[in-house]
Structures are given as C-alpha cells and as structure tokens.
Amino acid sequence: MRQDFESLSSIGATRGGGVSRPTFSAAHTAARRWFLSRAESAGLGTHIDAAGNQSAVLRTRPSQYARVLMLGSHLDSVPGGGRYDGALGVVAALHVLIAFKQAGGELPFDLEAIDFTDEEGTLVGLLGSKAIAGTLTPEILESARGGHEALTAGLKQAGLSKERLFQARRDPGSLAGYLELHIEQGSRLEREKVQIGVVTAIVGSRSFLIVLRGSGGHAGTTPMDQRRDAAVAAARAILAVREIAVRDFPGSVATIGDVRLEPGAFNVVAGLARLALEFRSQDADELDAMESAVLGAIRFSGEAEGIDVETHAAGSWQPTGLDPRMCDATERAASALGLTIKRLTSGAGHDAQALASITPSGMIFVPSVGGVSHDPRELTAWDDCVNGANVLLGTVQELARR
Ligand code: GLV
Ligand code: MN
Ligand code: MN
C-alpha cells in the first residue's frame, strides 16, 4: 500500500511536498488513470459511470444481484493541497479489495473501491457522490461554484456531459453501505493521542459568490472622497464576516478564501471585486441564521462605500449524521486491533455526506500532524495510515458478520 501511495503522490507533486490535482487537470486525470490501471493489474474489475466516478470492483459472490459495499474517497485535490486528503482513502479502499481478493471466500456483498469526481469543489463539490445519491440537480449545476463555463469545458474534456451526469444515480437497494477512510484534517486526535476517530456527523456548508460593483477610475486623479472603491468594500466585508462568526456563531466558521479585483492594476481604482464566501456549521438552523447575518453584513459593507452588492448561491451541503451501526462496527474493528478510539464530528466536507442520504454511511479518521490540511505540509504518520486501512478492512469484516 505504501508503494502505491508513494506512486500516487508523485502525480501532480508540488515542490512543498504536496500535490495539486484540481478536478480534470492533467494531474488529476493522470491520477485517475493510475488508479484504474492499478486496479486492473490487481485483477479487479473496473467501471466508470456517467459522472466520471471510477471504480474497482471485487465480485465476491456468484449472484449478479448481490448488493455492493462501497469504500472510497477522492483523487482530486484543492490547488496546492496535500497528498493525504482523499488519496489515502482511495488507496486504502483499493488495498482492502486486494486483500479480500487474495484471501478468497464469499462476503454477503460485493466490494467497490470508488474515486468520486470533484469532491473538493473545483467545479461543483461532491459532484460524483451527489450524482450517485440522486441529489444532484440542474440548479446545482447552474450555480456551479467554479463557474458554468469551467464546468462545461471540464466535463467535455473528460468525455462527460451535464445531461448525462444524472444517469450515475444508483438504486439504494443495490447498496449495502458506504465507508470512507480519511485524515482528520484537524488536531483533536493528535492532541488527545488517539489513533482512530469514529465520525458521527459531518458539518454543513454554504458558499456564495459575492460581486461588489463600484466605479473604476484613475488612481492618481480620482479624489479619495469621490471613490466607489470595490477593494475597500471587500476589505470591510472580510473583516465583518470574521467578526460575525467569532462574536455570534462560536463553534462555526466563515471564510472569504478568494478575492479578485478588476481590472487589477497599481494605478486603477478597483471597479469590481469578486469574493468567494463560505461558512459552515454542524447545525442546519444555525446555517440559516449565519446566512442572513453574514450576507446582511456584506451588504452593509458595500453600502458604506457606495457599492452595489450581488450575492449568488454557489453550493451547499446539509449537516449530516452518519449511521450509528457503521460507527459501532468501526469501533469494534478498532478495538479488536487494540487501537484507541474517539468519536468526533468532521468540520471538513466529505463524499460520505452525499452517500448518507441513500445508504448507511460511516467514516474513519486518522490523525493529521499539527492538524494541517489543504496545504502541502499535510502529513499523517505512515503507521496511522496503516491503522486506518486495517480498521477499514476490519469494519468490512464486522459488517459481513452482521
Ligand atoms: C473539502 O475538503 C472541504 O471540506 O472543503
Ligand atoms: Mn477529502
Ligand atoms: Mn479536502
């Protein structure tokens, strides 16, 4: 497994020791090719669906009507991301299939190791898993957070189409469940010196594209008191968003992760600013409250500078509870291996939250050094990666016994 993990980490490798594999980039496409050819060389079946999700399949029973237990994660990354986010779960899933293939014997379900399309949201976010769950809608595609043109171009280049994505939907009756191994991306396990996290729930999130429209102008000749400067409104908005999150929504988070000014030059007052806003909470009502508070504050920031404010919804996930029986099965598997366990929630989004709407879903976390993620410094000790893979395998065995 380590050899495979290292091979995969070399695809799209960045100088800081991470990987950059945004959805459908050359590096992402190469990583996906690597996955399918590795599955084939292991003697597993392979399959690509209408949403571009890629699977390795192990049929453990003669019946073609057996349900399938899916194990997976994603091979795409954020720009300039780390090597573990998503990739560890895919490689471990593949190796669980290889282990069962080598051991032989029947299970009460078939096994599928799946690499979901666009988990990170370069284009949409949870695109492949929502398509499988049947929760992808034309409206979600219309408001794609990476922009509509990028979505259309990316799908075309991957040989996919917007219309056909919906055909990836699976019949819930065909599924025995979904399990995902992932790095924690936070520091709770490390701080408490715990080896395995059993995830009970995943955070909800909403994202918005904010457009601030002011007036451009000459930076030397437009008097300071006659400006409608979109950059200044953006600065006000960024500070207001942080203040609201900290003051009124402790435990929740709000981020403006990208700012683009137009036209963007030393000597031109910015006439336009585009902001990428995202906020997250474990509670659905709190998400509603955050939405009105945060968007209200941004409008106020614009008005204070004489700027027009547009807000465009650009994606959302509901806070999601994971299946208690899956949690119990993972806990039994980890205990049997003598590993220490903590139940926790996830502040990061995951494909499991899309799958949870159609099949019992569970997640296993392993510690992240320093809690660092979405950064090239992302690191999980190799022993912890192995522990996580063994717990994934053990959870499959627990479910098979049930
Ligand atoms: C995905 O990693 C997310 O939480 O944005
Ligand atoms: Mn991930
Ligand atoms: Mn991620």
XYZ file of C-alpha atoms and ligand atoms in Angstrom:
409
model
C 0.000 0.000 0.000
C 2.835 2.361 0.787
C 4.412 1.833 -2.614
C 1.094 2.638 -4.270
C 0.563 5.664 -2.051
C 4.013 6.989 -2.991
C 3.382 6.403 -6.711
C 0.124 8.280 -6.485
C 1.733 11.127 -4.502
C 4.203 11.674 -7.333
C 1.349 12.557 -9.710
C 0.806 16.303 -9.587
C 3.525 16.602 -6.910
C 4.389 20.156 -5.861
C 7.661 21.486 -4.543
C 6.391 21.814 -0.992
C 5.765 18.056 -0.773
C 2.060 18.197 -1.597
C 0.018 17.642 -4.731
C -2.030 19.922 -6.945
C -4.773 17.974 -8.724
C -7.790 20.221 -9.287
C -10.669 18.385 -10.959
C -9.919 17.331 -14.563
C -6.486 18.981 -14.555
C -3.803 16.952 -16.323
C -2.515 15.738 -12.944
C -5.975 14.700 -11.767
C -6.630 12.833 -14.998
C -3.262 11.083 -14.680
C -4.026 10.085 -11.076
C -7.319 8.601 -12.181
C -5.605 6.686 -14.994
C -3.126 5.372 -12.436
C -5.990 4.154 -10.220
C -7.763 2.238 -12.972
C -4.614 0.634 -14.309
C -3.516 -0.346 -10.766
C -6.933 -1.945 -10.211
C -6.656 -3.828 -13.499
C -3.171 -5.065 -12.702
C -4.531 -6.371 -9.384
C -7.082 -8.401 -11.318
C -10.074 -6.325 -10.171
C -12.962 -5.313 -12.393
C -13.165 -1.622 -13.301
C -16.018 0.705 -14.104
C -16.537 4.398 -14.934
C -20.034 5.853 -14.541
C -21.817 8.744 -16.237
C -20.486 11.194 -13.635
C -16.914 10.037 -14.226
C -16.705 8.216 -10.870
C -14.098 5.488 -11.223
C -14.418 2.143 -9.505
C -12.520 -1.041 -8.889
C -14.906 -3.918 -8.241
C -14.494 -7.250 -6.479
C -17.344 -9.681 -7.006
C -17.333 -11.988 -4.014
C -20.479 -13.919 -4.882
C -21.705 -15.735 -7.946
C -25.033 -13.861 -7.924
C -25.133 -10.770 -10.074
C -27.863 -9.445 -7.765
C -25.619 -9.026 -4.736
C -25.563 -5.608 -3.137
C -22.311 -3.694 -3.109
C -20.461 -2.174 -0.159
C -18.685 0.935 -1.421
C -15.353 2.081 0.024
C -13.863 5.267 -1.258
C -12.824 8.873 -1.309
C -11.404 11.191 -3.979
C -8.246 11.725 -6.040
C -8.821 15.393 -6.816
C -7.209 17.984 -4.528
C -7.510 21.676 -3.774
C -4.952 23.784 -5.675
C -1.665 23.382 -3.816
C -3.088 20.724 -1.489
C -1.608 17.837 0.459
C -1.014 14.246 -0.554
C -3.305 12.542 2.002
C -6.676 14.292 1.656
C -8.785 11.857 -0.374
C -5.879 9.844 -1.788
C -5.326 7.842 1.409
C -8.962 6.706 1.395
C -8.831 5.627 -2.250
C -5.554 3.706 -1.938
C -6.704 2.018 1.300
C -10.023 1.047 -0.327
C -8.154 -0.459 -3.263
C -5.944 -2.455 -0.907
C -8.909 -3.729 1.096
C -10.266 -5.163 -2.170
C -6.878 -6.645 -2.998
C -6.710 -8.232 0.478
C -10.152 -9.815 0.111
C -9.329 -10.983 -3.400
C -6.153 -12.665 -2.190
C -7.929 -14.216 0.804
C -10.749 -15.555 -1.392
C -14.086 -16.608 0.055
C -17.549 -15.113 -0.057
C -18.882 -11.981 1.577
C -22.568 -11.101 1.874
C -21.889 -8.201 -0.523
C -19.611 -7.265 -3.406
C -16.921 -4.664 -2.764
C -16.293 -1.489 -4.751
C -13.380 0.935 -4.277
C -14.518 4.265 -5.713
C -12.807 7.544 -6.586
C -15.537 10.204 -6.707
C -15.445 13.050 -9.222
C -14.799 16.605 -7.950
C -15.131 16.173 -4.208
C -13.189 19.355 -3.500
C -15.415 21.652 -5.491
C -13.060 22.966 -8.159
C -16.229 22.807 -10.243
C -19.213 21.912 -8.058
C -18.219 19.950 -4.938
C -19.340 16.378 -4.111
C -20.280 16.237 -7.807
C -19.804 12.496 -8.302
C -21.230 11.420 -4.956
C -24.288 13.658 -5.302
C -24.870 12.207 -8.782
C -24.793 8.687 -7.325
C -27.080 9.700 -4.456
C -29.563 11.284 -6.877
C -29.313 14.624 -5.077
C -27.573 16.421 -7.939
C -29.973 18.875 -9.605
C -29.808 21.113 -12.697
C -29.915 24.083 -10.285
C -26.755 22.864 -8.549
C -25.020 22.707 -11.934
C -26.304 26.167 -12.883
C -24.760 27.667 -9.746
C -21.501 25.663 -10.001
C -19.006 27.397 -7.756
C -16.178 27.055 -10.252
C -18.310 28.825 -12.858
C -20.548 27.434 -15.538
C -18.044 27.681 -18.374
C -15.398 25.814 -16.416
C -17.909 23.076 -15.630
C -18.982 22.632 -19.243
C -15.404 22.663 -20.513
C -14.174 20.267 -17.811
C -16.941 17.759 -18.399
C -16.391 17.881 -22.150
C -12.692 17.291 -21.786
C -13.392 14.283 -19.552
C -15.855 12.879 -22.089
C -18.821 13.652 -19.825
C -21.884 15.838 -20.282
C -24.141 17.814 -17.964
C -27.219 15.999 -19.209
C -25.807 12.519 -18.642
C -24.411 13.143 -15.121
C -27.790 12.241 -13.614
C -27.583 8.729 -15.065
C -24.941 7.900 -12.467
C -27.721 7.658 -9.880
C -27.708 4.317 -8.059
C -30.665 2.407 -6.739
C -30.306 2.500 -2.932
C -31.403 -1.140 -2.962
C -28.199 -2.012 -4.817
C -26.017 -0.695 -1.976
C -25.001 -2.361 1.287
C -23.403 0.817 2.627
C -20.522 3.252 2.236
C -17.294 3.553 4.224
C -14.586 6.195 3.913
C -11.151 6.380 5.499
C -9.817 9.950 5.650
C -7.279 12.040 7.530
C -8.822 14.118 10.312
C -7.599 17.478 8.912
C -7.801 18.845 12.456
C -5.785 18.309 15.633
C -8.161 16.634 18.091
C -6.848 13.065 17.651
C -3.228 14.196 17.834
C -3.832 16.371 20.903
C -5.565 13.557 22.745
C -3.098 10.933 21.448
C -5.924 8.854 19.989
C -5.282 6.586 16.988
C -8.714 6.256 15.368
C -11.564 8.743 15.015
C -15.086 7.386 14.531
C -17.021 10.110 12.741
C -20.571 10.645 13.975
C -21.558 13.672 11.854
C -20.275 15.967 9.105
C -20.559 19.736 9.029
C -22.981 21.611 6.735
C -21.715 24.341 4.437
C -22.945 27.093 2.148
C -20.938 29.013 -0.388
C -21.669 32.252 -2.198
C -20.014 34.251 -4.917
C -20.196 37.916 -3.881
C -19.877 40.596 -6.555
C -19.175 44.159 -5.395
C -19.719 46.753 -8.116
C -18.239 50.213 -7.672
C -16.599 52.578 -10.141
C -13.183 52.198 -11.659
C -11.055 55.267 -12.175
C -7.619 56.815 -12.314
C -5.708 56.121 -9.094
C -3.887 59.443 -9.373
C -6.717 61.766 -10.236
C -9.845 60.361 -8.554
C -10.090 62.202 -5.213
C -10.328 59.966 -2.154
C -13.755 61.319 -1.227
C -15.191 60.617 -4.671
C -14.364 56.943 -4.951
C -16.622 53.905 -5.010
C -13.731 51.541 -4.408
C -14.676 47.856 -4.596
C -11.387 46.850 -2.926
C -12.209 48.899 0.159
C -15.708 47.402 0.327
C -14.144 43.939 0.017
C -11.819 44.704 2.925
C -14.742 45.850 5.067
C -16.687 42.719 4.123
C -13.815 40.388 5.022
C -13.453 41.900 8.486
C -17.224 41.975 9.068
C -17.565 38.290 8.194
C -14.883 37.305 10.670
C -16.356 39.486 13.384
C -19.824 37.980 12.988
C -18.541 34.414 13.015
C -16.421 34.958 16.112
C -18.964 37.036 18.027
C -22.295 35.421 17.137
C -21.542 31.871 15.992
C -18.911 30.325 18.238
C -18.006 26.840 17.030
C -18.966 27.681 13.450
C -16.621 29.111 10.815
C -16.808 31.638 7.968
C -14.149 32.241 5.333
C -13.541 34.535 2.389
C -10.949 32.420 0.617
C -10.566 34.285 -2.636
C -10.688 37.945 -3.715
C -10.381 39.102 -7.325
C -10.237 42.766 -8.157
C -10.961 44.153 -11.613
C -9.356 45.445 -13.615
C -6.487 44.807 -11.164
C -3.622 47.278 -11.574
C -1.477 49.578 -9.430
C -2.919 52.693 -10.972
C -6.610 51.862 -11.307
C -9.262 52.099 -8.571
C -10.937 48.683 -8.457
C -14.351 48.920 -10.059
C -15.296 45.381 -9.217
C -14.482 42.745 -6.607
C -15.456 39.078 -6.597
C -15.308 37.285 -3.262
C -15.570 33.558 -2.552
C -17.521 33.234 0.699
C -18.110 30.012 2.594
C -19.467 29.270 6.053
C -20.011 26.032 7.962
C -21.930 24.775 10.965
C -22.946 21.435 12.455
C -26.487 22.795 12.828
C -28.925 23.425 9.957
C -30.805 26.262 11.744
C -27.536 27.959 12.559
C -26.598 27.842 8.862
C -29.800 29.772 8.076
C -29.005 32.316 10.773
C -25.415 32.670 9.555
C -26.593 33.190 6.006
C -28.772 36.153 6.878
C -26.240 37.656 9.295
C -23.213 37.273 7.018
C -24.916 38.372 3.799
C -26.512 41.290 5.679
C -23.103 42.424 6.923
C -21.633 42.200 3.429
C -24.474 44.315 2.008
C -23.888 46.851 4.760
C -20.148 46.904 3.968
C -20.980 47.647 0.333
C -23.449 50.389 1.161
C -20.913 52.098 3.421
C -18.693 52.525 0.344
C -21.483 53.307 -2.150
C -21.053 49.907 -3.775
C -23.735 47.639 -5.263
C -23.719 44.138 -3.833
C -24.812 40.963 -5.630
C -24.863 37.582 -3.910
C -25.008 34.339 -5.893
C -25.535 30.988 -4.152
C -22.690 28.662 -5.170
C -23.361 25.378 -3.436
C -24.383 23.847 -0.139
C -24.202 20.647 1.886
C -26.524 19.819 4.730
C -25.083 18.869 8.127
C -25.218 15.074 8.064
C -25.327 12.423 10.767
C -23.563 9.165 9.933
C -25.031 5.727 10.576
C -24.789 4.603 14.243
C -24.386 0.942 13.242
C -21.482 1.870 10.986
C -19.910 3.785 13.888
C -20.333 0.733 16.147
C -18.829 -1.600 13.529
C -15.788 0.667 13.152
C -15.414 0.915 16.895
C -15.472 -2.881 17.252
C -12.913 -3.240 14.458
C -10.581 -0.672 16.026
C -10.937 -2.226 19.499
C -10.154 -5.672 18.114
C -6.892 -4.227 16.783
C -6.110 -2.724 20.192
C -6.317 0.851 18.889
C -7.535 3.841 20.885
C -10.781 5.439 19.709
C -12.574 8.764 19.886
C -15.979 9.655 18.453
C -15.930 13.071 16.772
C -17.585 15.247 14.139
C -15.990 16.436 10.898
C -15.507 20.103 10.075
C -14.485 19.176 6.534
C -16.938 18.061 3.877
C -16.829 14.515 2.516
C -18.487 12.337 -0.112
C -19.934 10.315 2.795
C -22.405 13.121 3.409
C -23.868 12.698 -0.063
C -23.963 8.898 0.228
C -25.571 9.056 3.690
C -28.872 10.103 2.098
C -29.205 6.753 0.300
C -27.200 4.171 2.240
C -25.799 3.596 5.750
C -22.531 5.515 5.715
C -19.557 5.689 8.040
C -16.156 7.379 8.241
C -12.844 6.554 9.894
C -10.357 9.321 10.735
C -6.633 9.033 11.368
C -4.547 11.808 12.982
C -3.192 14.759 10.993
C 0.167 16.058 12.214
C -0.426 19.583 13.556
C -3.999 19.421 12.228
C -2.718 20.831 8.928
C -4.682 20.152 5.719
C -5.423 21.756 2.347
C -1.746 22.631 2.427
C 1.416 20.884 1.158
C 2.530 20.339 4.780
C -0.353 17.910 5.308
C 1.080 14.793 6.973
C -0.154 11.609 8.610
C 2.374 9.196 10.126
C 2.559 6.060 7.989
C 1.710 3.814 10.963
C -1.517 5.783 11.343
C -2.310 5.323 7.636
C -1.843 1.563 8.084
C -4.012 1.578 11.223
C -6.745 3.353 9.282
C -6.576 0.868 6.400
C -6.725 -2.055 8.828
C -9.735 -0.540 10.573
C -11.393 -0.075 7.181
C -10.767 -3.737 6.424
C -11.899 -4.767 9.914
C -15.107 -2.746 9.568
C -15.897 -4.592 6.335
C -15.408 -7.883 8.231
C -17.659 -6.649 11.046
C -20.386 -5.741 8.554
C -20.005 -9.106 6.849
C -20.613 -10.862 10.159
C -23.796 -8.921 10.855
C -13.420 19.528 1.416
O -12.331 19.078 1.754
C -13.944 20.635 2.154
O -14.244 20.451 3.342
O -13.990 21.729 1.583
Mn -11.150 14.985 1.352
Mn -10.293 18.443 1.027
